[in-house]
Amino acid sequence: MKNIRNFCIIAHIDHGKSTLADRLLEYTKTITVTNGQMLDDMDLEKERGITIKSHAIQMEYVYKGEKYILNLIDTPGHVDFSYEVSRSIAACEGALLIVDASQGVQAQTISNLYMAIEHDLEIVPVINKCDMASAMPEEVEDEIVELLGCKRDEIIRASGKTGMGIEEILEAIIERVPAPKGDEEAPLQALIFDSVFNSFRGIIAYFKIKNGVICAGDKVKFFNTGKEYAADEIGVLRMDMVPRKELRAGDVGYIISGIKTSKEVKVGDTITHISRPCAKAISGFEEVKPMVFAGVYPIEAEEFEDLRASLEKLQLNDASLTFQPESSLALGFGFRCGFLGLLHMEIVQERLDREFDMNVITTVPNVSYNIYDKQGVMTEVHNPGGMPDPTLIDRIEEPYIKASVITTTDYIGPIMTLCLGKRGELLKQEYISGNRVEIYYNMPLGEIVIDFYDRLKSISKGYASFDYHPNGFRPSKLIKLDVLLNGEPVDALSTLTHVDNAYDLGKRMCEKLKELIPRQQFDIAIQAAIGAKIISRETIKAVRKDVTAKCYGGDISRKRKLLEKQKKGKKRMKQIGNVEVPQKAFLAVLKLD
């Protein structure tokens, strides 16, 4: 056990952690030749150049004549996937903290670092991309020393592109990261930190053994769900899965036991033996709390069950996705899904399309609100359609977050304007080093879920980084804004919004829908309403067939007769005609700005 090292890589987006992981794999001869990112194996990850899933892989390295086993877990860097990072941290004893030499310490770096320190991980600081012309390793070293309180000579300078510093990183991992602690004689305790679905073998769970030994063929049970299985195959994770006869305390591996249903494998659960169970489950895992909710509906009504199956399989691979069935007048049956943020929502939609061939319509995202009635009873509402009658409501509370934005001093003005426009309150601002500043805001989560992140990036030319933590609920003046088409409310387009934004939002929604809804044979009235009060209206004019074309010359009454006939037909059509809202319209409402 003393020769095992478990470590993860944490960093901000685009600081080069996956590239560095590839170099480590090459250097330890785990892979012979790389073609691009080896660990980011999902098409989406390769296209966007981001890591979505944590990836575990085992390397062997000979150091001072002894063979060491290194288990590396590469983690995502985007704020929406911080839950993946928290799980990886729970399975490790050390972490490589990677900072880009040209960008310095960013918001996500700090928040992931605090997470690692809470779990008592040994931190190995690395400055990556030192080969670049724009690198400023001296200044970045100052930032890291201030952040970690470590010595300057503990910081390793490296480059994932040229392979510089890779040997020192491996030495530092072996020298500094402690070996896992555990008792091989104790009852089996293994923590599940991830799971994937394989259509031939069922569900494969990845785990790290804390105490005890597991052998192939053992009878095991999952502690929290209480389900019992036989361990058909266990093994370690290389580029492929490599079966082993037994795994001991400190090892990271996988287990296949022919599990068919996704609900039986909970990430964070503990595996133990049936004959000699452990006394309690491994602690340190919290259930994930979704931040953003949106309705996901199949385009064809009969695909509802297929969508359910697809979401269940996706949930295995992405434990932070939650969903429950709901129905809507406009869209039929679907699911109300909880996501960690907008990027997460976009990725889930893309994966449904690519991996399961499911075309879906997603409604306007919103957050969950606490609504108190006159008796003081609280209900949690994730969907504007589920709001009680306004006369019964005493007050509505909305979730707030504590946001921290790190940026250079050039962009403080525009960023403050953006945050104040989103009803933010400035808490404090601190100068980190040189011309970098960290600004703290209290902001309503509902204002951030739509387009805050995109606008922050464009205002700061990509230099600002953003991270947030939930910060309780506060009472707020919120109202429900409905969109009516020909007097019929379209429940999928209704939103909860602050009183001050309602008129502006209603007007913009009507204008946008006028552009996107195709013209029909009759006039369509698009209205935005608060309760019974109409606040904005646009009309889509009818497409008119020229019925009088065949009359040339002759009496005017002939023309009038034809026009009257047409008018009657239009009136009848308006009573039975319905308006199709295209998928584009739902998406465009999200990106109104």
mmCIF file of C-alpha atoms in Angstrom, residues 54 118 153 164 179 181 234 259 292 302 371 413 432 463 465 554 575 585:
data_model
loop_
_atom_site.group_PDB
_atom_site.id
_atom_site.type_symbol
_atom_site.label_atom_id
_atom_site.label_comp_id
_atom_site.label_asym_id
_atom_site.label_seq_id
_atom_site.Cartn_x
_atom_site.Cartn_y
_atom_site.Cartn_z
ATOM 1 C CA SER A 54 -13.828 13.260 -14.401
ATOM 2 C CA GLU A 118 -11.215 21.018 3.377
ATOM 3 C CA ASP A 153 10.971 26.194 -4.404
ATOM 4 C CA MET A 164 9.121 20.332 -19.507
ATOM 5 C CA ALA A 179 0.115 6.985 0.645
ATOM 6 C CA LYS A 181 -4.270 4.998 4.891
ATOM 7 C CA ILE A 234 -13.244 -6.273 -10.694
ATOM 8 C CA ILE A 259 -26.803 -4.085 -12.491
ATOM 9 C CA VAL A 292 -31.355 25.900 -12.617
ATOM 10 C CA GLU A 302 -45.050 9.057 -28.085
ATOM 11 C CA ILE A 371 -43.641 30.838 -1.777
ATOM 12 C CA GLY A 413 -16.343 49.649 -14.534
ATOM 13 C CA ILE A 432 -4.879 40.299 -5.276
ATOM 14 C CA TYR A 463 -10.299 37.901 -18.786
ATOM 15 C CA SER A 465 -13.475 34.550 -14.110
ATOM 16 C CA GLY A 554 -66.971 44.505 -64.230
ATOM 17 C CA GLN A 575 -61.680 29.810 -34.248
ATOM 18 C CA ALA A 585 -38.695 30.667 -30.371
#
